[in-house]
PDB file of C-alpha atoms in Angstrom:
ATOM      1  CA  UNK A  26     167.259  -1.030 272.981  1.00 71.00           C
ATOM      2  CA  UNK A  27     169.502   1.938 273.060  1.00 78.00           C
ATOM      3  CA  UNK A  28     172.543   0.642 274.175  1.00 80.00           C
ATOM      4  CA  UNK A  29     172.395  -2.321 271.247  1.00 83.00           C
ATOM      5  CA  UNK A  30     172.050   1.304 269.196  1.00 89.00           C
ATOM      6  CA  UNK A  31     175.263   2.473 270.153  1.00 87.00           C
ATOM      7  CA  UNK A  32     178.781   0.521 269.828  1.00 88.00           C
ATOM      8  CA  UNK A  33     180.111   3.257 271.453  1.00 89.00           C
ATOM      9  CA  UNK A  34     177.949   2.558 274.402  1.00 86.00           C
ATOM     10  CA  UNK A  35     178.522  -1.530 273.895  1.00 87.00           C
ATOM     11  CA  UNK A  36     182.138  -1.228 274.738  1.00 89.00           C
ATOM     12  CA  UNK A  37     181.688   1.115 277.681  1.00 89.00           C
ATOM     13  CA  UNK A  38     178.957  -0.823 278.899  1.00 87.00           C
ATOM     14  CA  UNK A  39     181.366  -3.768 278.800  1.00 89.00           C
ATOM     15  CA  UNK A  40     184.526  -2.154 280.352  1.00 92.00           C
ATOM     16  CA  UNK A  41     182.106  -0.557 282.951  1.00 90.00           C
ATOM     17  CA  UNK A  42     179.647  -3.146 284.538  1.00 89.00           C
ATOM     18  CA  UNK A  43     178.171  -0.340 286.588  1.00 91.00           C
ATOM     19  CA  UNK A  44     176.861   1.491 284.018  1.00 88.00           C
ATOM     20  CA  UNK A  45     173.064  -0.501 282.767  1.00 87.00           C
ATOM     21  CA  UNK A  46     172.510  -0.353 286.921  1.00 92.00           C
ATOM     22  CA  UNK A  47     173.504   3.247 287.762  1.00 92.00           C
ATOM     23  CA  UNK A  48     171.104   4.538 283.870  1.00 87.00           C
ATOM     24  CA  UNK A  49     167.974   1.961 285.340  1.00 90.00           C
ATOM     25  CA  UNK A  50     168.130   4.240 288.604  1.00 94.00           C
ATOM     26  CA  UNK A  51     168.164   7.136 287.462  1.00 92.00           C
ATOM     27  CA  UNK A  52     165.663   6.594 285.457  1.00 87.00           C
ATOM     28  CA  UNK A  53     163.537   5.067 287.588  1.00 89.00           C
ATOM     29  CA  UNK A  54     163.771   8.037 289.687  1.00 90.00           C
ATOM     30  CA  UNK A  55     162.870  10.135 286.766  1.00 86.00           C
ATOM     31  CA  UNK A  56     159.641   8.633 286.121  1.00 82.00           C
ATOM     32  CA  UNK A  57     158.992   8.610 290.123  1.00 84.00           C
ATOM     33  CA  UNK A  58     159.546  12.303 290.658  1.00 87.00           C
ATOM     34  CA  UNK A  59     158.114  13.780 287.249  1.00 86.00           C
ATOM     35  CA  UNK A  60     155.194  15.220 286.886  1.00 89.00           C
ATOM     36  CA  UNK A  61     155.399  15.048 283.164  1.00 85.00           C
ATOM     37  CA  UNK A  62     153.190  12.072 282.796  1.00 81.00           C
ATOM     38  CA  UNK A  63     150.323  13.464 285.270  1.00 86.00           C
ATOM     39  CA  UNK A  64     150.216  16.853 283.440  1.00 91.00           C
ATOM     40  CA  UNK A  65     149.847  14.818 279.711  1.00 89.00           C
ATOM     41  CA  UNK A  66     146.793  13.109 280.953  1.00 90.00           C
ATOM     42  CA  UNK A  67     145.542  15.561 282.599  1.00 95.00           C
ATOM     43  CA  UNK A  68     145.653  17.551 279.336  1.00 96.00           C
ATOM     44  CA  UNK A  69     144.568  14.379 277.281  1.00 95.00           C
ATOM     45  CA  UNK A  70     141.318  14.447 279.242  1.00 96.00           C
ATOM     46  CA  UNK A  71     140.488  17.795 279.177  1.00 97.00           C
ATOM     47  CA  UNK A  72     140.938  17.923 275.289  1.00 97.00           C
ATOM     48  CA  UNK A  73     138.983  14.748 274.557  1.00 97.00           C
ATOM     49  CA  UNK A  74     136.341  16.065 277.175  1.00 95.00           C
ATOM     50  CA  UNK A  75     135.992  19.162 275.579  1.00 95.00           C
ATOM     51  CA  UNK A  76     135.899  17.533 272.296  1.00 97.00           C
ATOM     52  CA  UNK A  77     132.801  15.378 273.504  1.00 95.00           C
ATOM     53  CA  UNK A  78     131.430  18.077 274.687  1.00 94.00           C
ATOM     54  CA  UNK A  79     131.614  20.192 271.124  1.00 96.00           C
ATOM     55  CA  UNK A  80     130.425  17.197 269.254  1.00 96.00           C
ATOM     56  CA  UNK A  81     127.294  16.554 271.958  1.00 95.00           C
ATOM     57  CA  UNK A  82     126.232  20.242 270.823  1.00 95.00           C
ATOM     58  CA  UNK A  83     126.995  19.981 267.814  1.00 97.00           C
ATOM     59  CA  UNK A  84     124.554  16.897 267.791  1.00 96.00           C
ATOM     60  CA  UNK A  85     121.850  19.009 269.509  1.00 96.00           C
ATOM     61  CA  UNK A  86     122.101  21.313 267.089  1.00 97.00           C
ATOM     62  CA  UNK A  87     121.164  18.890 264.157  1.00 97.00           C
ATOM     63  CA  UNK A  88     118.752  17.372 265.790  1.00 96.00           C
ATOM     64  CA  UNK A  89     116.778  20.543 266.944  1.00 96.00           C
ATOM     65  CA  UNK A  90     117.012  21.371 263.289  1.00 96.00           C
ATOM     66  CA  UNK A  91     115.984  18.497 261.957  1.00 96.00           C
ATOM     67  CA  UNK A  92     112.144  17.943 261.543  1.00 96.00           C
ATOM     68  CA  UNK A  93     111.097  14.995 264.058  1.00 95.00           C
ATOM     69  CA  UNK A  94     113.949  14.553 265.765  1.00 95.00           C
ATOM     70  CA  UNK A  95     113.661  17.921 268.233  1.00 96.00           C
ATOM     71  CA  UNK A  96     112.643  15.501 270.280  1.00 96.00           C
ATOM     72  CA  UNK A  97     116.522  13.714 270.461  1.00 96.00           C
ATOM     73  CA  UNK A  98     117.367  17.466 270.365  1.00 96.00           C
ATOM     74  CA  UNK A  99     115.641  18.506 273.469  1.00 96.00           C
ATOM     75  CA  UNK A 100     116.693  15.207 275.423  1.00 96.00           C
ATOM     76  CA  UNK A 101     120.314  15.428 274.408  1.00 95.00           C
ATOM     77  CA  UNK A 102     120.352  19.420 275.321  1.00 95.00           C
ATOM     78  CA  UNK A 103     118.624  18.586 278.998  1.00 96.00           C
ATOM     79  CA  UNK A 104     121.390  15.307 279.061  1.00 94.00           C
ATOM     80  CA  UNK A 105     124.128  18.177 278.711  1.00 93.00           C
ATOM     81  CA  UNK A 106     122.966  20.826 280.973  1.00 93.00           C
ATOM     82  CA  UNK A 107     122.868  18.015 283.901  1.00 94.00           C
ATOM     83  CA  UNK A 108     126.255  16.749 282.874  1.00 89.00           C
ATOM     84  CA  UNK A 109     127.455  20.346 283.638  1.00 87.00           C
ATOM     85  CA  UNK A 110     126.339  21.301 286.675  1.00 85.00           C
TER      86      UNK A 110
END
């Protein structure tokens, strides 16, 4: 807890009763009116989609390479192309 961090912030907490109230709003309103967390998973889920998406080809690839499993190879590369249009 940051103010049981800080004696500093013990004592004015204590001489000032308004202050845990008055930090709790504004933060509140912080997290209400940033856009901070949207734009993280936003980027979070275009990374670990495009990272799925280089590991699925990647996959393709060895199994197009491999002999008796072009099979997988084809089915995975068809599985891909429909997941992108």
């Amino acid at each position: 807890h940051w103010i049981a961090q800080n004696a500093a912030l013990k004592d004015f907490e204590k001489e000032h009763e308004w202050m845990r109230p008055f930090f709790v709003e504004i933060a509140q309103y912080n997290l209400a009116t940033s856009n901070f967390g949207l734009q993280l998973r936003v980027f979070g889920g275009a990374l670990l989609s495009t990272i799925d998406l280089v590991t699925d080809i990647y996959m393709t690839v060895q199994f197009l390479n491999t002999p008796g499993q072009e099979g997988y190879g084809r089915t995975n590369a068809w599985l891909i192309g429909l997941t992108m249009m």
